[in-house]
Amino acid sequence: MADCLASGSCPFALLRRAAVERLPLVLTDERDFEAVGTLVRVRYLKAAMQVVVHPLGGGPQVGVVVDEITPLGWIALRLLSLDS
């Protein structure tokens, strides 16, 4: 799991990212969609798919907006920090 967290390619890396970045977090990279879907299914995040406009410009695109880390998600983050 440490390799997954280091590469940023797994749900727990995305959960950590959501914890340090300002919410709402807008995700437009398709590689993040599967990870955020997993985190929503296990009720660690609250998020919704929406049409968004990239902050650096450009037209509308499909994105996922992460609104909140749930209490269960914060517990998971604490357990992850104990594991490291």
Short mmCIF file of C-alpha atoms in Angstrom, two decimals:
data_model
loop_
_atom_site.label_atom_id
_atom_site.label_comp_id
_atom_site.label_asym_id
_atom_site.label_seq_id
_atom_site.Cartn_x
_atom_site.Cartn_y
_atom_site.Cartn_z
CA MET A 1 0.00 0.00 0.00
CA ALA A 2 2.93 2.37 0.59
CA ASP A 3 3.72 2.32 -3.16
CA CYS A 4 0.13 3.21 -3.93
CA LEU A 5 0.19 6.18 -1.52
CA ALA A 6 3.54 7.41 -2.84
CA SER A 7 2.41 7.32 -6.46
CA GLY A 8 -0.90 9.05 -5.78
CA SER A 9 -2.74 6.42 -7.80
CA CYS A 10 -5.03 4.98 -5.14
CA PRO A 11 -8.10 6.01 -3.16
CA PHE A 12 -6.12 6.65 0.03
CA ALA A 13 -3.78 9.05 -1.78
CA LEU A 14 -6.85 10.94 -3.01
CA LEU A 15 -8.31 10.96 0.51
CA ARG A 16 -5.07 12.49 1.83
CA ARG A 17 -5.13 15.03 -1.00
CA ALA A 18 -8.69 16.04 -0.07
CA ALA A 19 -7.57 16.49 3.54
CA VAL A 20 -4.84 19.00 2.65
CA GLU A 21 -6.45 20.89 -0.23
CA ARG A 22 -9.24 23.42 0.08
CA LEU A 23 -12.73 22.00 -0.41
CA PRO A 24 -14.65 21.83 -2.63
CA LEU A 25 -12.02 19.92 -4.58
CA VAL A 26 -12.73 19.71 -8.31
CA LEU A 27 -11.34 16.63 -10.06
CA THR A 28 -11.24 16.46 -13.84
CA ASP A 29 -8.62 13.77 -14.40
CA GLU A 30 -10.25 10.48 -15.36
CA ARG A 31 -7.65 8.62 -13.27
CA ASP A 32 -9.20 10.20 -10.15
CA PHE A 33 -12.77 9.17 -11.01
CA GLU A 34 -12.36 5.51 -9.99
CA ALA A 35 -10.60 6.45 -6.73
CA VAL A 36 -13.25 9.01 -5.77
CA GLY A 37 -15.99 6.51 -6.64
CA THR A 38 -14.45 4.01 -4.24
CA LEU A 39 -14.19 6.63 -1.47
CA VAL A 40 -17.83 7.67 -1.96
CA ARG A 41 -19.02 4.03 -1.88
CA VAL A 42 -17.27 3.38 1.44
CA ARG A 43 -18.64 6.71 2.72
CA TYR A 44 -15.28 8.44 3.27
CA LEU A 45 -16.16 11.34 0.93
CA LYS A 46 -19.24 13.20 -0.25
CA ALA A 47 -18.93 14.08 -3.91
CA ALA A 48 -21.00 14.59 -7.05
CA MET A 49 -20.32 14.44 -10.76
CA GLN A 50 -20.94 17.80 -12.43
CA VAL A 51 -20.09 19.83 -15.47
CA VAL A 52 -17.25 22.12 -14.38
CA VAL A 53 -15.07 24.80 -15.92
CA HIS A 54 -11.33 24.40 -15.40
CA PRO A 55 -9.94 27.24 -13.25
CA LEU A 56 -7.12 27.90 -15.74
CA GLY A 57 -9.55 28.39 -18.59
CA GLY A 58 -11.17 26.27 -21.21
CA GLY A 59 -14.64 25.01 -21.87
CA PRO A 60 -17.01 22.97 -19.73
CA GLN A 61 -15.98 19.41 -18.94
CA VAL A 62 -17.10 16.52 -16.78
CA GLY A 63 -15.69 16.64 -13.28
CA VAL A 64 -16.25 15.35 -9.79
CA VAL A 65 -16.69 17.88 -7.00
CA VAL A 66 -15.64 16.64 -3.56
CA ASP A 67 -17.62 18.61 -0.98
CA GLU A 68 -16.72 16.92 2.28
CA ILE A 69 -14.64 14.33 4.08
CA THR A 70 -17.05 12.40 6.27
CA PRO A 71 -16.36 11.55 9.94
CA LEU A 72 -15.60 8.00 8.80
CA GLY A 73 -13.11 9.41 6.29
CA TRP A 74 -11.34 11.39 9.03
CA ILE A 75 -11.07 8.20 11.10
CA ALA A 76 -9.52 6.40 8.13
CA LEU A 77 -7.01 9.25 7.71
CA ARG A 78 -6.03 8.98 11.38
CA LEU A 79 -5.55 5.22 11.04
CA LEU A 80 -3.44 5.75 7.89
CA SER A 81 -1.20 8.21 9.73
CA LEU A 82 -0.68 5.65 12.53
CA ASP A 83 0.30 3.05 9.91
CA SER A 84 3.02 5.26 8.33
#
